């Protein structure tokens, strides 16, 4: 069978991302959207966002919003937006045409008859399909569902990623294309829309390969040109099975909530099945766009490795300018802390400067910096280093209070705090001295060293916390 492919392949491509809003925005969908977007931007083309909501029962406005919000977060902007549910008249026009041209027909078989046929075919190990005798009726009455007249030929198409793919059409039978003239099924609506919207390249998940021959025979029947196809590899979990909830978060908004940076997430996602052909990994959107090409997309599945995503995020956090980092991190703090940050942004910037290299995702910041805004509470036992006795911790805390009291408030820097204590800590054992000091300031078993923290808290607050620890140790 000969297919008529679009001639304007190279110039000004138009691509689309066509999600069905039947669940939260999945990372697989986000990567498909990204590849389409990059291809359009690279080639001076356009990117259409088409919500495929013809299945009224499964589609939900909430999920549409989730998809749109996710794309906005990632900065994947569409040039056009449409919803299939608002295009019924267009589908009807095409369906009428294909029926009157006798390329399609009404099939009157009941659900039960079709189910029986399917069971029989499965038992005989035949491919399930329906070859309908109603297509030959002289008077093909309205009613039932609409099917396309099948073929027993073979078709071949050239996938831009996977190469030539051949398909035996006899395996399909007479495929269903609509429930009625105003209710098209997925493959029909896609074909009509891709045509109406002038889509030149269909870039989508490999799970749609089996739909491609169906869409191509619909195009042929309608006398319209086929776009070019590029099927991108699936995203797999670390065990190489299809990525699912079992492997961790799969929805884009969860990653946003956890505090990944959109640019880091984009950089990570683009490497899922694509690489620039060199060793470089950290690339901003501009560089990625410049380097992007469909030829460099791999055929095999791409493993979603959270460690790798974390690495990307850490790298992007490290590169952030101080003020931007502080602003971003503030968004992840509780409301009452946000207020305090607003009142003293310089204080918050200092905290974040210190925390910077420890951040993997921004949702962690809350736990790690809470002590800067409220006095920490902790049990007496936490103040005591390893096998030390509480008396030893008390002795060290007293000594630290004494040494720090002699420093001037204006000279309460990291270096001078360290200078005031260091010799004593070396003499008595660093862990033994610095542990209670750190716990007195933070209430945490893990935090940066106490000198930097003391500098940020300032002399008064540092001493007040040490005195509080002393009281606890007395009790
Ligand atoms: N609506 C389909 C989906 O969500 C995608 C259709 C297409 O890309 O052709 O899987």
GROMACS .gro file of C-alpha atoms and ligand atoms in nm:
model
  485
    1UNK     CA    1   0.000   0.000   0.000
    2UNK     CA    2   0.141   0.337  -0.093
    3UNK     CA    3   0.114   0.621   0.152
    4UNK     CA    4   0.136   0.983   0.077
    5UNK     CA    5   0.366   1.148   0.330
    6UNK     CA    6   0.378   1.517   0.391
    7UNK     CA    7   0.613   1.698   0.161
    8UNK     CA    8   0.699   1.987   0.389
    9UNK     CA    9   0.895   1.766   0.624
   10UNK     CA   10   1.191   1.989   0.686
   11UNK     CA   11   1.039   2.333   0.704
   12UNK     CA   12   0.857   2.486   0.995
   13UNK     CA   13   0.741   2.168   1.161
   14UNK     CA   14   0.424   2.161   1.363
   15UNK     CA   15   0.411   1.909   1.641
   16UNK     CA   16   0.167   1.833   1.915
   17UNK     CA   17   0.151   1.691   2.262
   18UNK     CA   18  -0.182   1.517   2.298
   19UNK     CA   19  -0.241   1.394   2.651
   20UNK     CA   20  -0.561   1.229   2.768
   21UNK     CA   21  -0.656   1.391   3.100
   22UNK     CA   22  -0.732   1.061   3.271
   23UNK     CA   23  -0.470   1.075   3.547
   24UNK     CA   24  -0.206   1.299   3.702
   25UNK     CA   25   0.058   1.435   3.463
   26UNK     CA   26   0.306   1.148   3.428
   27UNK     CA   27   0.680   1.193   3.378
   28UNK     CA   28   0.651   0.986   3.059
   29UNK     CA   29   0.405   1.241   2.922
   30UNK     CA   30   0.626   1.526   3.036
   31UNK     CA   31   0.921   1.384   2.846
   32UNK     CA   32   0.706   1.337   2.532
   33UNK     CA   33   0.596   1.700   2.564
   34UNK     CA   34   0.959   1.807   2.612
   35UNK     CA   35   1.085   1.622   2.303
   36UNK     CA   36   0.806   1.775   2.093
   37UNK     CA   37   0.873   2.120   2.232
   38UNK     CA   38   1.249   2.096   2.173
   39UNK     CA   39   1.200   1.968   1.821
   40UNK     CA   40   0.968   2.259   1.741
   41UNK     CA   41   1.198   2.519   1.897
   42UNK     CA   42   1.510   2.377   1.733
   43UNK     CA   43   1.350   2.386   1.389
   44UNK     CA   44   1.160   2.712   1.413
   45UNK     CA   45   0.832   2.528   1.431
   46UNK     CA   46   0.522   2.530   1.647
   47UNK     CA   47   0.403   2.322   1.935
   48UNK     CA   48   0.035   2.249   1.989
   49UNK     CA   49  -0.114   2.128   2.316
   50UNK     CA   50  -0.421   1.919   2.244
   51UNK     CA   51  -0.624   1.778   2.530
   52UNK     CA   52  -0.769   1.445   2.415
   53UNK     CA   53  -1.081   1.436   2.627
   54UNK     CA   54  -1.328   1.258   2.399
   55UNK     CA   55  -1.369   0.984   2.658
   56UNK     CA   56  -1.604   1.181   2.882
   57UNK     CA   57  -1.618   0.913   3.151
   58UNK     CA   58  -1.244   0.889   3.208
   59UNK     CA   59  -1.150   1.250   3.141
   60UNK     CA   60  -1.140   1.493   3.430
   61UNK     CA   61  -1.086   1.871   3.437
   62UNK     CA   62  -0.867   1.826   3.745
   63UNK     CA   63  -0.621   1.621   3.543
   64UNK     CA   64  -0.629   1.871   3.258
   65UNK     CA   65  -0.531   2.138   3.510
   66UNK     CA   66  -0.259   1.913   3.647
   67UNK     CA   67  -0.112   1.874   3.297
   68UNK     CA   68  -0.131   2.246   3.217
   69UNK     CA   69   0.019   2.340   3.556
   70UNK     CA   70   0.298   2.085   3.512
   71UNK     CA   71   0.387   2.216   3.167
   72UNK     CA   72   0.387   2.572   3.301
   73UNK     CA   73   0.614   2.473   3.585
   74UNK     CA   74   0.858   2.315   3.339
   75UNK     CA   75   0.839   2.617   3.111
   76UNK     CA   76   0.714   2.410   2.816
   77UNK     CA   77   0.499   2.671   2.647
   78UNK     CA   78   0.254   2.581   2.376
   79UNK     CA   79   0.179   2.797   2.075
   80UNK     CA   80  -0.176   2.668   2.047
   81UNK     CA   81  -0.420   2.497   2.275
   82UNK     CA   82  -0.735   2.296   2.201
   83UNK     CA   83  -0.968   2.037   2.346
   84UNK     CA   84  -1.109   1.750   2.145
   85UNK     CA   85  -1.438   1.771   2.332
   86UNK     CA   86  -1.496   2.109   2.162
   87UNK     CA   87  -1.437   1.975   1.812
   88UNK     CA   88  -1.728   1.736   1.767
   89UNK     CA   89  -1.863   1.919   1.460
   90UNK     CA   90  -1.533   1.872   1.280
   91UNK     CA   91  -1.523   1.499   1.349
   92UNK     CA   92  -1.883   1.469   1.234
   93UNK     CA   93  -1.800   1.631   0.903
   94UNK     CA   94  -1.517   1.384   0.843
   95UNK     CA   95  -1.725   1.087   0.954
   96UNK     CA   96  -2.009   1.181   0.720
   97UNK     CA   97  -1.762   1.210   0.437
   98UNK     CA   98  -1.599   0.874   0.499
   99UNK     CA   99  -1.937   0.701   0.531
  100UNK     CA  100  -2.082   0.857   0.218
  101UNK     CA  101  -1.764   0.762   0.032
  102UNK     CA  102  -1.834   0.405   0.153
  103UNK     CA  103  -1.486   0.378   0.305
  104UNK     CA  104  -1.659   0.336   0.638
  105UNK     CA  105  -1.986   0.170   0.731
  106UNK     CA  106  -2.226   0.101   1.014
  107UNK     CA  107  -2.176  -0.232   1.185
  108UNK     CA  108  -2.494  -0.365   1.348
  109UNK     CA  109  -2.350  -0.653   1.543
  110UNK     CA  110  -2.439  -0.654   1.908
  111UNK     CA  111  -2.184  -0.637   2.186
  112UNK     CA  112  -2.264  -0.999   2.272
  113UNK     CA  113  -2.204  -1.120   1.918
  114UNK     CA  114  -1.872  -0.942   1.904
  115UNK     CA  115  -1.769  -1.077   2.243
  116UNK     CA  116  -1.854  -1.431   2.132
  117UNK     CA  117  -1.656  -1.388   1.816
  118UNK     CA  118  -1.358  -1.269   2.017
  119UNK     CA  119  -1.372  -1.565   2.254
  120UNK     CA  120  -1.389  -1.804   1.959
  121UNK     CA  121  -1.090  -1.641   1.796
  122UNK     CA  122  -0.888  -1.653   2.115
  123UNK     CA  123  -0.970  -2.022   2.156
  124UNK     CA  124  -0.853  -2.090   1.801
  125UNK     CA  125  -0.540  -1.883   1.868
  126UNK     CA  126  -0.640  -1.637   1.597
  127UNK     CA  127  -0.586  -1.263   1.633
  128UNK     CA  128  -0.902  -1.101   1.767
  129UNK     CA  129  -1.056  -0.883   1.498
  130UNK     CA  130  -1.388  -0.824   1.336
  131UNK     CA  131  -1.433  -0.862   0.962
  132UNK     CA  132  -1.786  -0.743   0.912
  133UNK     CA  133  -2.024  -0.862   0.642
  134UNK     CA  134  -2.228  -0.544   0.683
  135UNK     CA  135  -1.974  -0.350   0.482
  136UNK     CA  136  -2.113  -0.512   0.169
  137UNK     CA  137  -2.478  -0.421   0.234
  138UNK     CA  138  -2.636  -0.218  -0.043
  139UNK     CA  139  -2.847  -0.028   0.209
  140UNK     CA  140  -2.618   0.017   0.507
  141UNK     CA  141  -2.856   0.154   0.768
  142UNK     CA  142  -2.756   0.391   1.046
  143UNK     CA  143  -2.712   0.234   1.389
  144UNK     CA  144  -2.455   0.030   1.577
  145UNK     CA  145  -2.099   0.158   1.546
  146UNK     CA  146  -1.891   0.295   1.260
  147UNK     CA  147  -1.606   0.088   1.120
  148UNK     CA  148  -1.347   0.139   0.852
  149UNK     CA  149  -1.333  -0.114   0.571
  150UNK     CA  150  -1.018  -0.316   0.634
  151UNK     CA  151  -0.757  -0.449   0.399
  152UNK     CA  152  -0.545  -0.762   0.376
  153UNK     CA  153  -0.240  -0.584   0.243
  154UNK     CA  154   0.078  -0.504   0.430
  155UNK     CA  155   0.194  -0.153   0.509
  156UNK     CA  156   0.535  -0.022   0.582
  157UNK     CA  157   0.627   0.311   0.731
  158UNK     CA  158   0.954   0.469   0.819
  159UNK     CA  159   0.977   0.560   1.182
  160UNK     CA  160   1.231   0.838   1.237
  161UNK     CA  161   1.370   0.661   1.543
  162UNK     CA  162   1.299   0.296   1.488
  163UNK     CA  163   1.347   0.269   1.114
  164UNK     CA  164   1.115   0.073   0.884
  165UNK     CA  165   0.817  -0.091   1.047
  166UNK     CA  166   0.594  -0.331   0.860
  167UNK     CA  167   0.246  -0.423   0.957
  168UNK     CA  168   0.003  -0.684   0.827
  169UNK     CA  169  -0.332  -0.509   0.794
  170UNK     CA  170  -0.526  -0.832   0.776
  171UNK     CA  171  -0.462  -0.865   1.150
  172UNK     CA  172  -0.673  -0.557   1.214
  173UNK     CA  173  -0.999  -0.650   1.042
  174UNK     CA  174  -1.248  -0.365   1.007
  175UNK     CA  175  -1.148  -0.134   1.288
  176UNK     CA  176  -1.404   0.066   1.486
  177UNK     CA  177  -1.358   0.439   1.431
  178UNK     CA  178  -1.663   0.594   1.600
  179UNK     CA  179  -1.953   0.508   1.826
  180UNK     CA  180  -2.174   0.735   1.617
  181UNK     CA  181  -2.127   1.036   1.393
  182UNK     CA  182  -2.065   1.267   1.690
  183UNK     CA  183  -1.860   1.027   1.897
  184UNK     CA  184  -1.533   0.945   1.727
  185UNK     CA  185  -1.295   0.694   1.881
  186UNK     CA  186  -0.936   0.777   1.964
  187UNK     CA  187  -0.767   0.683   1.635
  188UNK     CA  188  -1.017   0.872   1.423
  189UNK     CA  189  -1.010   1.192   1.627
  190UNK     CA  190  -0.629   1.190   1.624
  191UNK     CA  191  -0.615   1.157   1.247
  192UNK     CA  192  -0.866   1.436   1.191
  193UNK     CA  193  -0.690   1.668   1.433
  194UNK     CA  194  -0.338   1.597   1.310
  195UNK     CA  195  -0.464   1.682   0.962
  196UNK     CA  196  -0.669   1.989   1.055
  197UNK     CA  197  -0.385   2.126   1.263
  198UNK     CA  198  -0.122   2.069   0.997
  199UNK     CA  199   0.086   1.842   1.218
  200UNK     CA  200   0.403   1.741   1.033
  201UNK     CA  201   0.568   1.513   1.289
  202UNK     CA  202   0.401   1.287   1.540
  203UNK     CA  203   0.646   1.235   1.824
  204UNK     CA  204   0.498   1.009   2.088
  205UNK     CA  205   0.559   0.707   2.310
  206UNK     CA  206   0.646   0.372   2.165
  207UNK     CA  207   0.326   0.232   2.317
  208UNK     CA  208   0.145   0.403   2.028
  209UNK     CA  209   0.325   0.211   1.751
  210UNK     CA  210   0.035  -0.030   1.718
  211UNK     CA  211  -0.200   0.264   1.659
  212UNK     CA  212   0.006   0.397   1.372
  213UNK     CA  213  -0.112   0.152   1.101
  214UNK     CA  214  -0.470   0.215   1.210
  215UNK     CA  215  -0.423   0.588   1.183
  216UNK     CA  216  -0.253   0.552   0.848
  217UNK     CA  217  -0.538   0.354   0.692
  218UNK     CA  218  -0.782   0.615   0.820
  219UNK     CA  219  -0.568   0.885   0.658
  220UNK     CA  220  -0.567   0.689   0.334
  221UNK     CA  221  -0.943   0.648   0.340
  222UNK     CA  222  -0.985   1.021   0.399
  223UNK     CA  223  -0.739   1.103   0.124
  224UNK     CA  224  -0.510   1.296   0.355
  225UNK     CA  225  -0.135   1.292   0.389
  226UNK     CA  226   0.035   1.109   0.673
  227UNK     CA  227   0.263   1.301   0.905
  228UNK     CA  228   0.606   1.161   0.984
  229UNK     CA  229   0.626   0.937   1.289
  230UNK     CA  230   0.886   0.918   1.563
  231UNK     CA  231   0.817   0.675   1.847
  232UNK     CA  232   1.025   0.741   2.153
  233UNK     CA  233   1.141   0.470   2.395
  234UNK     CA  234   0.952   0.393   2.714
  235UNK     CA  235   1.073   0.511   3.052
  236UNK     CA  236   1.167   0.217   3.271
  237UNK     CA  237   1.221   0.170   3.642
  238UNK     CA  238   1.563   0.056   3.768
  239UNK     CA  239   1.448  -0.307   3.733
  240UNK     CA  240   1.381  -0.231   3.364
  241UNK     CA  241   1.007  -0.283   3.387
  242UNK     CA  242   0.776  -0.004   3.274
  243UNK     CA  243   0.797   0.292   3.515
  244UNK     CA  244   0.514   0.274   3.766
  245UNK     CA  245   0.419   0.388   4.116
  246UNK     CA  246   0.609   0.090   4.248
  247UNK     CA  247   0.932   0.267   4.151
  248UNK     CA  248   0.840   0.588   4.337
  249UNK     CA  249   0.675   0.912   4.234
  250UNK     CA  250   0.556   0.912   3.873
  251UNK     CA  251   0.361   1.236   3.859
  252UNK     CA  252   0.528   1.562   3.771
  253UNK     CA  253   0.353   1.759   4.044
  254UNK     CA  254   0.501   1.529   4.311
  255UNK     CA  255   0.850   1.623   4.194
  256UNK     CA  256   0.753   1.987   4.201
  257UNK     CA  257   0.617   1.950   4.555
  258UNK     CA  258   0.930   1.768   4.670
  259UNK     CA  259   1.130   2.070   4.564
  260UNK     CA  260   1.311   1.973   4.248
  261UNK     CA  261   1.406   2.263   4.024
  262UNK     CA  262   1.225   2.276   3.691
  263UNK     CA  263   1.548   2.326   3.496
  264UNK     CA  264   1.716   2.034   3.669
  265UNK     CA  265   1.412   1.819   3.599
  266UNK     CA  266   1.418   1.919   3.230
  267UNK     CA  267   1.790   1.843   3.206
  268UNK     CA  268   1.733   1.504   3.368
  269UNK     CA  269   1.433   1.422   3.151
  270UNK     CA  270   1.595   1.507   2.822
  271UNK     CA  271   1.865   1.251   2.897
  272UNK     CA  272   1.600   0.980   2.926
  273UNK     CA  273   1.645   0.836   2.580
  274UNK     CA  274   1.847   1.117   2.425
  275UNK     CA  275   2.204   1.233   2.457
  276UNK     CA  276   2.393   1.518   2.293
  277UNK     CA  277   2.658   1.286   2.149
  278UNK     CA  278   2.925   1.409   2.390
  279UNK     CA  279   2.996   1.363   2.757
  280UNK     CA  280   2.836   1.685   2.870
  281UNK     CA  281   2.547   1.639   3.110
  282UNK     CA  282   2.464   1.976   3.264
  283UNK     CA  283   2.300   2.188   2.996
  284UNK     CA  284   2.050   2.470   3.016
  285UNK     CA  285   1.740   2.475   2.798
  286UNK     CA  286   1.905   2.689   2.536
  287UNK     CA  287   2.197   2.453   2.492
  288UNK     CA  288   1.970   2.149   2.494
  289UNK     CA  289   1.753   2.307   2.225
  290UNK     CA  290   2.054   2.383   2.012
  291UNK     CA  291   2.184   2.028   2.035
  292UNK     CA  292   1.853   1.845   2.015
  293UNK     CA  293   1.777   1.613   1.725
  294UNK     CA  294   1.550   1.314   1.676
  295UNK     CA  295   1.841   1.115   1.529
  296UNK     CA  296   2.009   1.104   1.868
  297UNK     CA  297   1.711   0.946   2.039
  298UNK     CA  298   1.784   0.586   2.129
  299UNK     CA  299   1.562   0.288   2.050
  300UNK     CA  300   1.597   0.106   2.382
  301UNK     CA  301   1.408   0.189   2.700
  302UNK     CA  302   1.542   0.467   2.922
  303UNK     CA  303   1.592   0.400   3.293
  304UNK     CA  304   1.455   0.656   3.538
  305UNK     CA  305   1.718   0.674   3.807
  306UNK     CA  306   1.624   0.891   4.103
  307UNK     CA  307   1.989   0.913   4.215
  308UNK     CA  308   2.069   1.073   3.885
  309UNK     CA  309   1.782   1.318   3.922
  310UNK     CA  310   1.906   1.405   4.272
  311UNK     CA  311   2.254   1.461   4.133
  312UNK     CA  312   2.118   1.698   3.868
  313UNK     CA  313   1.918   1.886   4.128
  314UNK     CA  314   2.214   1.926   4.363
  315UNK     CA  315   2.424   2.059   4.077
  316UNK     CA  316   2.157   2.313   3.981
  317UNK     CA  317   2.113   2.422   4.342
  318UNK     CA  318   2.489   2.481   4.373
  319UNK     CA  319   2.482   2.703   4.067
  320UNK     CA  320   2.199   2.924   4.192
  321UNK     CA  321   2.274   3.286   4.282
  322UNK     CA  322   2.233   3.344   4.656
  323UNK     CA  323   1.924   3.565   4.641
  324UNK     CA  324   1.742   3.333   4.401
  325UNK     CA  325   1.829   3.030   4.609
  326UNK     CA  326   1.698   3.199   4.924
  327UNK     CA  327   1.379   3.303   4.748
  328UNK     CA  328   1.313   2.957   4.608
  329UNK     CA  329   1.382   2.785   4.939
  330UNK     CA  330   1.153   3.028   5.124
  331UNK     CA  331   0.857   2.896   4.925
  332UNK     CA  332   0.899   2.559   5.092
  333UNK     CA  333   0.890   2.696   5.445
  334UNK     CA  334   0.581   2.701   5.671
  335UNK     CA  335   0.372   3.021   5.664
  336UNK     CA  336   0.488   3.156   6.000
  337UNK     CA  337   0.852   3.115   5.897
  338UNK     CA  338   0.781   3.282   5.562
  339UNK     CA  339   0.668   3.587   5.756
  340UNK     CA  340   0.989   3.595   5.957
  341UNK     CA  341   1.196   3.552   5.641
  342UNK     CA  342   1.019   3.850   5.487
  343UNK     CA  343   1.108   4.062   5.789
  344UNK     CA  344   1.475   3.969   5.775
  345UNK     CA  345   1.572   3.838   5.436
  346UNK     CA  346   1.945   3.891   5.494
  347UNK     CA  347   1.931   3.647   5.787
  348UNK     CA  348   1.765   3.387   5.563
  349UNK     CA  349   2.022   3.444   5.287
  350UNK     CA  350   2.301   3.370   5.532
  351UNK     CA  351   2.129   3.051   5.644
  352UNK     CA  352   2.085   2.936   5.285
  353UNK     CA  353   2.442   3.022   5.195
  354UNK     CA  354   2.548   2.777   5.464
  355UNK     CA  355   2.290   2.511   5.369
  356UNK     CA  356   2.348   2.537   4.995
  357UNK     CA  357   2.578   2.238   4.945
  358UNK     CA  358   2.364   2.017   5.167
  359UNK     CA  359   2.043   2.056   4.971
  360UNK     CA  360   1.922   1.777   4.748
  361UNK     CA  361   1.559   1.890   4.726
  362UNK     CA  362   1.398   2.200   4.874
  363UNK     CA  363   1.143   2.015   5.083
  364UNK     CA  364   1.432   1.909   5.311
  365UNK     CA  365   1.518   2.266   5.399
  366UNK     CA  366   1.231   2.297   5.644
  367UNK     CA  367   1.362   2.025   5.874
  368UNK     CA  368   1.721   2.140   5.843
  369UNK     CA  369   1.668   2.507   5.921
  370UNK     CA  370   1.374   2.512   6.161
  371UNK     CA  371   1.606   2.578   6.458
  372UNK     CA  372   1.694   2.922   6.323
  373UNK     CA  373   1.336   3.033   6.385
  374UNK     CA  374   1.230   2.850   6.699
  375UNK     CA  375   1.428   2.747   7.004
  376UNK     CA  376   1.513   2.383   6.963
  377UNK     CA  377   1.385   2.131   7.212
  378UNK     CA  378   1.570   1.810   7.279
  379UNK     CA  379   1.624   1.556   7.555
  380UNK     CA  380   1.917   1.590   7.792
  381UNK     CA  381   2.068   1.269   7.655
  382UNK     CA  382   2.116   1.423   7.310
  383UNK     CA  383   2.358   1.678   7.456
  384UNK     CA  384   2.596   1.407   7.566
  385UNK     CA  385   2.861   1.281   7.325
  386UNK     CA  386   2.895   0.905   7.283
  387UNK     CA  387   3.018   0.749   7.614
  388UNK     CA  388   3.065   1.082   7.796
  389UNK     CA  389   2.886   1.151   8.124
  390UNK     CA  390   2.634   1.439   8.152
  391UNK     CA  391   2.884   1.607   8.387
  392UNK     CA  392   3.142   1.618   8.109
  393UNK     CA  393   2.893   1.783   7.870
  394UNK     CA  394   2.804   2.032   8.147
  395UNK     CA  395   3.169   2.116   8.198
  396UNK     CA  396   3.219   2.177   7.824
  397UNK     CA  397   2.906   2.391   7.793
  398UNK     CA  398   3.020   2.604   8.086
  399UNK     CA  399   3.360   2.649   7.934
  400UNK     CA  400   3.212   2.742   7.594
  401UNK     CA  401   2.985   3.000   7.758
  402UNK     CA  402   3.278   3.149   7.939
  403UNK     CA  403   3.498   3.167   7.626
  404UNK     CA  404   3.228   3.314   7.401
  405UNK     CA  405   3.114   3.571   7.656
  406UNK     CA  406   3.445   3.749   7.619
  407UNK     CA  407   3.394   3.801   7.244
  408UNK     CA  408   3.245   4.127   7.120
  409UNK     CA  409   2.903   4.107   6.958
  410UNK     CA  410   3.038   4.285   6.653
  411UNK     CA  411   3.315   4.032   6.619
  412UNK     CA  412   3.112   3.716   6.658
  413UNK     CA  413   3.228   3.562   6.331
  414UNK     CA  414   3.268   3.197   6.247
  415UNK     CA  415   3.645   3.238   6.271
  416UNK     CA  416   3.650   3.414   6.607
  417UNK     CA  417   3.404   3.167   6.759
  418UNK     CA  418   3.621   2.884   6.637
  419UNK     CA  419   3.933   3.062   6.764
  420UNK     CA  420   3.782   3.101   7.110
  421UNK     CA  421   3.705   2.733   7.149
  422UNK     CA  422   3.941   2.540   6.928
  423UNK     CA  423   4.234   2.489   7.166
  424UNK     CA  424   3.999   2.364   7.438
  425UNK     CA  425   3.826   2.129   7.192
  426UNK     CA  426   4.160   1.989   7.078
  427UNK     CA  427   4.262   1.930   7.437
  428UNK     CA  428   3.939   1.765   7.555
  429UNK     CA  429   3.843   1.591   7.233
  430UNK     CA  430   3.662   1.758   6.944
  431UNK     CA  431   3.356   1.534   6.951
  432UNK     CA  432   3.320   1.565   7.323
  433UNK     CA  433   3.322   1.947   7.312
  434UNK     CA  434   3.167   2.034   6.977
  435UNK     CA  435   2.880   1.786   6.997
  436UNK     CA  436   2.706   1.947   7.296
  437UNK     CA  437   2.779   2.291   7.148
  438UNK     CA  438   2.608   2.196   6.822
  439UNK     CA  439   2.313   2.026   6.988
  440UNK     CA  440   2.262   2.327   7.217
  441UNK     CA  441   2.226   2.546   6.908
  442UNK     CA  442   2.028   2.314   6.679
  443UNK     CA  443   1.868   2.034   6.878
  444UNK     CA  444   1.970   1.809   6.591
  445UNK     CA  445   2.196   1.507   6.568
  446UNK     CA  446   2.308   1.628   6.225
  447UNK     CA  447   2.379   1.981   6.109
  448UNK     CA  448   2.664   2.196   5.977
  449UNK     CA  449   2.945   2.278   6.222
  450UNK     CA  450   2.850   2.499   6.519
  451UNK     CA  451   3.080   2.793   6.433
  452UNK     CA  452   2.889   2.904   6.124
  453UNK     CA  453   2.560   2.851   6.303
  454UNK     CA  454   2.676   3.062   6.598
  455UNK     CA  455   2.776   3.343   6.363
  456UNK     CA  456   2.431   3.346   6.202
  457UNK     CA  457   2.247   3.326   6.536
  458UNK     CA  458   2.464   3.604   6.681
  459UNK     CA  459   2.620   3.633   7.024
  460UNK     CA  460   2.305   3.688   7.232
  461UNK     CA  461   2.108   3.404   7.084
  462UNK     CA  462   2.406   3.167   7.090
  463UNK     CA  463   2.464   3.235   7.459
  464UNK     CA  464   2.098   3.211   7.541
  465UNK     CA  465   2.082   2.867   7.380
  466UNK     CA  466   2.398   2.753   7.557
  467UNK     CA  467   2.254   2.870   7.891
  468UNK     CA  468   1.938   2.680   7.819
  469UNK     CA  469   2.145   2.365   7.753
  470UNK     CA  470   2.325   2.424   8.081
  471UNK     CA  471   1.992   2.433   8.263
  472UNK     CA  472   1.887   2.109   8.103
  473UNK     CA  473   2.214   1.946   8.203
  474UNK     CA  474   2.162   2.062   8.560
  475UNK     CA  475   1.820   1.905   8.579
  476LIG     N1  476  -0.396   1.081   2.383
  476LIG     C1  477  -0.294   0.985   2.371
  476LIG     C2  478  -0.237   0.952   2.507
  476LIG     O1  479  -0.258   1.021   2.601
  476LIG     C3  480  -0.178   1.029   2.284
  476LIG     C4  481  -0.213   1.032   2.139
  476LIG     C5  482  -0.101   1.058   2.045
  476LIG     O2  483   0.003   1.111   2.085
  476LIG     O3  484  -0.119   1.026   1.928
  476LIG     O4  485  -0.169   0.855   2.525
   0.00000   0.00000   0.00000
